[in-house]
C-alpha positions in Angstrom: 65.7 12.1 -10.7 62.8 11.5 -13.2 60.5 8.5 -12.9 60.6 5.7 -15.5 57.6 5.2 -17.7 56.8 2.0 -15.8 56.9 3.7 -12.5 54.6 6.5 -13.8 52.1 3.9 -15.0 52.1 2.1 -11.7 51.8 5.3 -9.7 48.9 6.4 -11.9 47.1 3.1 -11.6 47.5 3.2 -7.8 46.2 6.8 -7.6 43.2 5.9 -9.8 42.4 2.9 -7.7 42.5 5.0 -4.5 40.1 7.6 -6.0 37.8 4.9 -7.4 37.7 3.1 -4.0 36.8 6.3 -2.2 34.2 7.5 -4.6 32.9 4.5 -6.5 29.5 4.5 -4.6 29.0 8.1 -5.3 28.6 7.5 -9.0 25.6 5.3 -8.4 22.1 6.4 -7.4 22.1 5.2 -3.7 20.1 7.4 -1.4 21.5 8.6 1.9 18.6 10.0 3.9 19.3 13.3 5.7 17.9 13.3 9.2 16.4 16.7 8.7 13.9 15.3 6.2 12.8 12.1 7.8 11.1 11.4 11.1 13.2 10.0 13.9 11.9 6.5 13.5 13.5 6.2 10.0 17.2 5.6 10.3 19.6 7.1 7.7 20.9 4.5 5.2 24.5 3.8 6.4 25.4 1.3 3.7 24.1 -0.6 0.7 20.6 -1.8 1.3 20.3 -5.4 2.4 17.4 -7.0 0.6 17.4 -9.9 3.0 17.2 -7.7 6.1 14.7 -8.7 8.8 13.9 -6.4 11.7 15.1 -7.7 15.1 11.6 -7.5 16.5 10.5 -10.4 14.2 13.7 -12.1 13.4 13.6 -15.8 14.3 9.8 -15.5 15.1 7.0 -17.1 13.1 4.1 -15.4 11.4 1.3 -16.0 13.9 -0.9 -18.2 11.7 -2.5 -20.2 14.5 -3.6 -17.1 16.4 -5.2 -15.8 13.2 -7.1 -19.1 12.8 -8.3 -18.9 16.4 -9.4 -15.3 15.9 -11.5 -16.3 12.9 -12.9 -19.3 14.8 -14.1 -17.1 17.7 -15.6 -14.5 15.4 -17.4 -17.1 13.3 -18.8 -19.0 16.4 -19.9 -15.7 18.1 -21.8 -14.6 15.0 -23.7 -17.9 14.6 -26.5 -19.7 16.3 -26.1 -22.4 18.9 -26.4 -25.0 16.2 -23.0 -24.2 14.8 -21.4 -24.0 18.2 -22.6 -27.5 18.9 -21.1 -28.8 15.6 -17.6 -29.9 14.9 -16.1 -27.4 12.5 -12.9 -26.8 10.5 -11.4 -24.5 7.9 -9.8 -25.8 4.7 -8.3 -23.3 2.2 -6.1 -23.7 -0.8 -3.6 -21.2 -1.8 -2.9 -19.8 -5.3 -1.1 -21.9 -7.9 1.4 -20.8 -10.5 -0.6 -19.6 -13.5 0.8 -19.9 -17.0 0.4 -17.1 -19.5 -1.8 -18.3 -22.4 0.0 -19.4 -25.5 3.3 -18.9 -23.8 5.8 -21.0 -21.8 6.2 -18.4 -19.1 4.0 -17.7 -16.0 2.2 -14.8 -14.5 3.8 -13.2 -11.4 2.8 -15.3 -8.4 0.7 -13.5 -5.7 -0.5 -15.6 -2.8 -4.2 -15.6 -1.9 -4.6 -13.1 0.9 -7.0 -15.1 3.0 -4.8 -18.1 2.7 -1.7 -16.2 3.7 -3.5 -14.6 6.7 -4.3 -18.1 8.0 -1.0 -19.7 7.1 1.9 -17.3 6.5 2.9 -19.5 3.7 3.9 -18.3 0.2 4.4 -21.7 -1.4 2.3 -22.2 -4.6 -0.2 -25.0 -4.6 -0.3 -25.5 -0.8 -3.3 -25.9 1.4 -4.2 -25.6 5.1 -6.6 -27.3 7.5 -7.6 -25.9 10.9 -9.6 -28.1 13.2 -11.8 -26.1 15.6 -12.0 -29.0 18.1 -8.3 -29.5 18.5 -7.0 -26.1 17.3 -4.6 -28.2 15.2 -3.2 -26.5 12.0 -2.0 -28.7 9.2 -0.1 -27.5 6.1 -0.3 -29.6 3.0 2.4 -29.2 0.4 2.1 -30.0 -3.3 3.8 -33.3 -4.4 7.4 -33.0 -5.4 7.7 -32.9 -9.2 11.1 -34.5 -10.2 11.1 -32.8 -13.5 10.5 -29.4 -11.9 13.3 -30.1 -9.4 15.7 -30.5 -12.4 14.9 -27.0 -13.5 14.1 -25.2 -10.3 15.8 -27.1 -7.5 14.3 -28.9 -4.5 11.3 -27.3 -2.8 11.1 -26.7 0.9 10.8 -30.0 2.8 8.2 -30.9 5.4 10.8 -30.5 8.2 11.9 -27.1 6.9 8.2 -26.0 6.8 7.7 -27.1 10.4 10.8 -24.9 11.4 9.6 -21.9 9.4 5.8 -21.8 9.7 3.4 -21.7 12.7 1.8 -25.0 12.0 1.4 -28.3 14.0 1.9 -30.7 11.1 3.1 -30.7 7.5 1.9 -33.4 5.0 1.8 -33.7 1.3 -1.5 -33.1 -0.5 -2.1 -36.7 -1.3 -3.2 -37.1 2.4 -6.0 -34.5 2.1 -8.8 -36.8 0.9 -8.1 -39.4 3.5 -8.1 -37.0 6.4 -11.2 -35.1 5.4 -13.1 -38.3 4.5 -12.2 -40.2 7.6 -11.1 -38.0 10.5 -13.4 -35.0 9.5 -16.3 -37.0 8.0 -19.0 -35.3 10.1 -17.4 -31.9 10.3 -18.8 -28.7 8.9 -15.8 -27.5 6.8 -15.7 -23.9 5.6 -13.7 -22.6 2.7 -13.5 -19.5 0.6 -14.0 -21.0 -2.8 -13.4 -24.2 -4.8 -11.2 -22.7 -7.5 -8.0 -24.7 -6.7 -9.7 -27.7 -5.1 -9.2 -30.4 -7.8 -10.4 -33.5 -5.9 -14.1 -33.9 -6.3 -14.5 -36.0 -3.2 -12.8 -33.3 -1.2 -15.1 -30.6 -2.8 -18.2 -32.5 -1.6 -17.2 -32.0 2.0 -16.6 -28.3 1.8 -18.9 -25.3 2.3 -17.8 -22.5 0.0 -18.7 -18.8 0.1 -20.5 -18.8 3.4 -21.4 -15.2 4.3 -20.7 -15.6 8.0 -17.3 -17.2 7.3 -16.3 -14.4 5.0 -17.4 -11.8 7.6 -15.3 -13.6 10.3 -12.3 -13.6 7.9 -12.7 -9.9 7.1 -13.3 -8.8 10.7 -10.3 -10.7 11.9 -8.1 -8.7 9.4 -9.5 -5.3 10.5 -7.1 -5.0 13.4 -3.5 -6.0 13.2 -1.5 -7.9 15.7 2.1 -7.0 16.8 3.7 -9.1 14.1 1.7 -7.5 11.3 2.5 -4.1 12.7 6.2 -4.8 12.6 5.9 -6.0 9.0 4.1 -2.8 8.1 6.7 -0.6 9.9 9.5 -2.2 7.8 7.5 -1.9 4.6 6.9 1.8 5.4 10.7 2.4 5.8 11.2 0.8 2.3 8.6 3.1 0.9 10.0 6.2 2.6 13.4 5.5 1.0 11.9 4.9 -2.5 9.9 8.1 -2.4 13.0 10.0 -1.3 14.9 8.4 -4.2 12.2 9.7 -6.7 12.4 13.2 -5.4 16.2 13.2 -5.5 16.5 11.9 -9.1 14.8 14.4 -11.3 18.0 15.0 -13.5 17.6 11.5 -14.9 13.8 11.4 -15.1 12.4 12.3 -18.6 9.0 10.6 -18.3 6.4 9.5 -15.8 7.4 5.9 -16.5 11.0 6.5 -15.5 9.7 7.9 -12.1 7.8 4.6 -11.7 11.0 2.7 -12.6 13.0 4.7 -10.0 10.5 3.9 -7.2 10.3 0.2 -8.1 14.1 -0.1 -8.4 14.8 1.3 -4.9 11.9 -0.6 -3.4 13.2 -3.9 -4.8 16.8 -3.2 -3.7 15.5 -3.0 -0.2 13.8 -6.4 -0.4 10.3 -5.5 -1.6 9.8 -8.2 -4.3 6.7 -6.4 -5.5 4.7 -3.3 -5.1 1.3 -3.2 -3.4 -0.4 -1.8 -6.5 0.3 -0.3 -9.8 2.0 3.1 -9.1 0.3 6.3 -10.1 2.9 8.6 -11.6 1.5 11.8 -13.2 2.6 15.2 -14.1 0.9 18.5 -14.7 -2.9 18.4 -15.5 -2.8 14.6 -15.3 -2.4 14.9 -11.5 -6.1 15.6 -11.6 -6.9 12.0 -12.6 -7.4 10.1 -9.3 -6.1 6.7 -10.5 -4.0 7.7 -13.4 -2.7 4.6 -15.2 -0.8 5.8 -18.3 2.5 6.7 -16.5 3.9 7.5 -20.0 3.9 11.2 -20.6 6.9 13.5 -20.7 7.6 15.5 -17.6 9.1 18.4 -19.6 7.3 21.7 -19.1 5.1 20.4 -16.3 5.2 22.3 -13.0 3.7 19.6 -10.7 4.2 15.9 -10.1 2.2 13.4 -8.1 3.4 9.9 -7.2 1.1 7.4 -5.4 3.2 4.2 -4.7 3.8 1.8 -1.9 6.2 -1.1 -1.4 4.9 -4.5 -0.4 7.0 -6.6 2.0 6.0 -10.1 3.1 2.6 -9.6 1.5 1.7 -6.5 3.5 1.6 -3.2 1.6 2.0 0.5 2.2 0.2 3.3 0.3 1.9 6.7 0.2 1.3 9.7 -2.0 3.7 12.7 -2.4 3.5 15.7 -4.6 6.4 18.0 -5.5 7.4 20.8 -7.9 9.5 19.6 -10.8 11.5 22.9 -10.8 12.5 22.6 -7.1 10.2 25.5 -6.2 6.4 25.5 -5.8 4.6 28.0 -8.0 2.2 30.3 -6.1 -0.9 28.4 -7.0 0.7 25.0 -6.5 1.9 26.0 -3.0 -1.6 27.3 -2.1 -3.3 24.1 -3.0 -0.6 22.0 -1.4 -1.0 23.8 1.9 -4.7 23.4 1.6 -4.4 19.7 1.4 -1.7 19.6 4.0 -4.1 21.4 6.4 -6.9 18.9 5.6 -4.6 16.0 6.5 -3.1 17.7 9.6 -6.4 18.5 11.2 -8.0 15.2 10.5 -4.9 13.2 11.6 -4.8 15.0 14.9 -8.3 13.6 15.7 -7.5 10.0 14.9 -8.1 7.7 18.0 -10.3 4.7 18.9 -14.0 5.4 18.8 -13.8 8.3 16.4 -16.3 8.0 13.5 -14.4 8.1 10.2 -17.3 9.8 8.4 -16.9 12.8 10.8 -13.2 13.2 9.9 -14.0 12.9 6.2 -16.7 15.6 6.4 -14.3 17.8 8.4 -11.8 17.6 5.6 -14.4 18.9 3.2 -15.1 21.9 5.5 -11.4 22.7 5.7 -11.2 22.6 1.8 -14.2 25.0 1.6 -12.6 27.4 4.0 -9.3 27.5 2.0 -11.2 27.9 -1.3 -13.0 30.9 0.1 -9.7 32.5 1.2 -8.2 31.8 -2.3 -11.2 33.2 -4.1 -12.1 30.0 -5.9 -15.4 30.1 -4.0 -17.1 33.4 -4.0 -17.2 35.1 -0.6 -20.9 36.0 -1.1 -21.6 32.4 0.0 -21.1 31.2 3.5 -19.1 28.0 4.4 -22.4 26.4 5.6 -24.2 27.2 2.3 -21.3 25.9 0.2 -21.1 22.7 2.3 -24.9 22.2 1.9 -24.6 22.5 -1.9 -21.8 19.9 -2.0 -19.6 22.0 -4.2 -16.4 20.7 -2.7 -17.2 17.2 -4.1 -16.3 18.6 -7.5 -12.7 19.1 -6.3 -12.5 16.3 -3.8 -14.6 13.4 -5.0 -13.0 10.5 -3.1 -12.9 9.4 0.5 -10.5 10.5 3.2 -8.9 7.1 3.4 -9.2 3.3 3.7 -8.1 0.3 5.7 -4.8 -1.1 4.7 -2.8 -4.4 5.3 -2.6 -7.5 3.2 -4.6 -5.5 0.6 -4.0 -1.9 -0.3 -7.8 -1.3 0.1 -8.2 -3.8 2.9 -11.3 -5.7 3.8 -14.3 -4.8 6.0 -14.3 -1.0 5.7 -18.1 -1.3 5.2 -18.2 1.1 2.3 -21.6 1.8 0.7 -21.1 2.7 -2.9 -24.8 3.0 -3.4 -25.1 5.8 -0.9 -26.8 8.7 -2.8 -24.9 11.3 -0.8 -21.8 12.4 -2.9 -19.9 13.2 0.3 -20.1 9.5 1.4 -20.6 7.5 -1.8 -16.9 6.7 -2.3 -15.9 6.7 1.4 -14.2 3.3 2.0 -14.5 3.3 5.8 -17.9 3.6 7.3 -17.3 2.5 10.8 -15.7 3.9 14.0 -11.9 3.5 14.4 -10.5 0.8 16.6 -7.1 0.3 18.2 -4.6 -1.4 15.9 -6.5 -0.5 12.7 -4.1 0.7 10.0 -5.7 3.4 7.8 -4.6 5.9 5.2 -5.2 9.6 5.7 -5.2 10.9 2.1 -7.2 14.1 1.4 -6.9 15.6 -2.1 -7.8 18.5 -4.3 -8.1 18.1 -8.0 -8.7 20.4 -11.1 -10.1 17.9 -13.5 -12.0 19.0 -16.7 -14.3 15.9 -16.6 -15.2 16.4 -13.0 -15.9 20.1 -13.6 -18.1 19.2 -16.6 -20.0 16.4 -14.8 -20.2 17.6 -11.2 -20.2 21.4 -11.5 -21.4 22.7 -14.9 -24.6 20.5 -14.7 -25.5 21.8 -11.3 -26.4 25.6 -11.4 -26.6 25.8 -7.6 -22.9 24.7 -7.5 -21.7 26.6 -10.6 -22.7 30.0 -9.2 -20.5 29.4 -6.1 -17.3 29.1 -8.2 -15.3 32.1 -9.6 -14.4 30.7 -13.0 -11.6 33.2 -13.7 -9.9 32.3 -10.4 -10.4 28.6 -11.0 -8.7 28.8 -14.4 -5.5 29.9 -12.8 -5.2 26.6 -10.9 -6.0 24.2 -13.7 -2.4 23.6 -14.8 -1.6 22.0 -11.4 -3.9 19.1 -12.0 -4.2 18.0 -8.4 -2.6 17.4 -5.0 -3.0 14.4 -2.8 -1.0 13.8 0.4 -1.2 10.3 1.8 0.2 8.8 5.0 -0.3 5.3 6.6 -1.6 5.6 10.2 -1.7 3.0 13.0 -4.6 3.7 15.4 -3.1 3.4 18.9 -4.8 3.1 22.3 -4.7 6.9 22.9 -4.3 8.3 19.4 -2.2 7.4 16.4 1.2 6.6 15.1 2.3 7.7 11.7 4.0 4.8 9.9 5.1 7.1 7.1 8.4 8.9 7.6 9.1 10.7 4.3 8.6 14.4 4.7 5.5 16.2 3.5 6.7 19.6 4.6 6.7 21.8 1.4 10.0 23.6 2.4 11.8 20.3 3.0 10.4 18.9 -0.3 11.7 21.9 -2.2 15.1 21.4 -0.6 15.2 17.7 -1.7 14.3 18.5 -5.2 16.6 21.5 -5.5 19.5 19.4 -4.1 18.9 16.7 -6.6 18.7 19.2 -9.5 22.2 20.4 -8.6 23.7 17.1 -9.6 24.6 16.1 -13.1 23.5 12.8 -14.7 27.0 11.3 -14.3 26.3 11.1 -10.5 23.4 8.7 -11.0 23.4 5.0 -11.9 22.3 5.3 -15.5 23.7 2.7 -17.9 21.5 3.5 -20.8 
């Protein structure tokens, strides 16, 4: 017996609903991470990303602000004469304020002062902290409650809520600052970073701003990370891994470099990274030879290579990861050769990372590995020895930056002791000029670039370098632009731990790209 038209409609709707329920997530660009392309420490995404997720290791625990203040205190006192040790001292620092955009009724994105956050763990605009060396008491001062602002934005965090959430001993409003400093700390030596957001002139008169020893203590304290900071960086790294995988998987919908940037940002934010640690570098073809490319606007069409340098920031700590891939899903011969050169530079230097190792030695080793590969490829003439080429500094033409830098609250974190006035081109741009220590977090990011400007300025003007290079062979690699591979590394007691989980294996990268290219655009979340 035939179905009625109503029954047919109902059956069709039910069938459609069943199919939609089963496949609705597949029509959106949500990345499931195959175990084969990620390190074991990165778990595959099982469900929609939870932007409010907090790792179990730090859930319910407070950012260790008091320990950071005490670390700065000890470093400052140990670096000073007996006079300071005999004095009563304190730290007073104001955080950033919401800054309006000129001639506009909107504000700039709020980014907390990094020194303030390190000593407080507080992201509230307009707040201040006071740390008393004598009592080890840490006080947080909140801005006054603005009733008009409450109408538009809701109630701010209360003093009781702040006590529950932050590692401080006392929470007061900012109208108490003058009285406490003028009376309780009248004879104290009170250090601060600057007076930019100190609006009370009587308070200003009690502060010592910009003291060199104080800044050195702040910077040295941040050089090594405690367990809490490491856990933050581990989670930020997982967010970054997923976002890089998303980029590699989404080439069918990426027409321009800017869309790649948008893809990375979208997936980072979905996972809870409210901002990125720096402006992403997204470049294709010859533009990959520009170290800090900022345009991110060119078409990807017709370009063989792509380089993306981007890192998610979570709870004010950033990652910094670079990956390169072939836009076709298959490396060209020349692209693969340069990629494997840089991969070898990274592999050999990373294997030697451990406490006590001089970073300069690892950097110079990476240059020697580049030279060896360039001789094998014929870019450097085999009539010259590796030692002679190294002595002539020819590799600086193709690898002008340093092997890496410290990383944490800032992408180029403090106290690397760089010397940009060093006349040696091997070391001039090296951002770490000190031995490695346990719990440092550094980037290992060798690179190789084919940049017309660098060739003109650093090769063509130096006859002793120019004669080393086979120009005809070099020209075959110019279309690549450049390759950089960058991972974030925690220095451990006996070696290192790679925080970065997204694969750098060229075969696995080809598979990711190729798998993505098999999908049509309807399988991605593209509304416009």
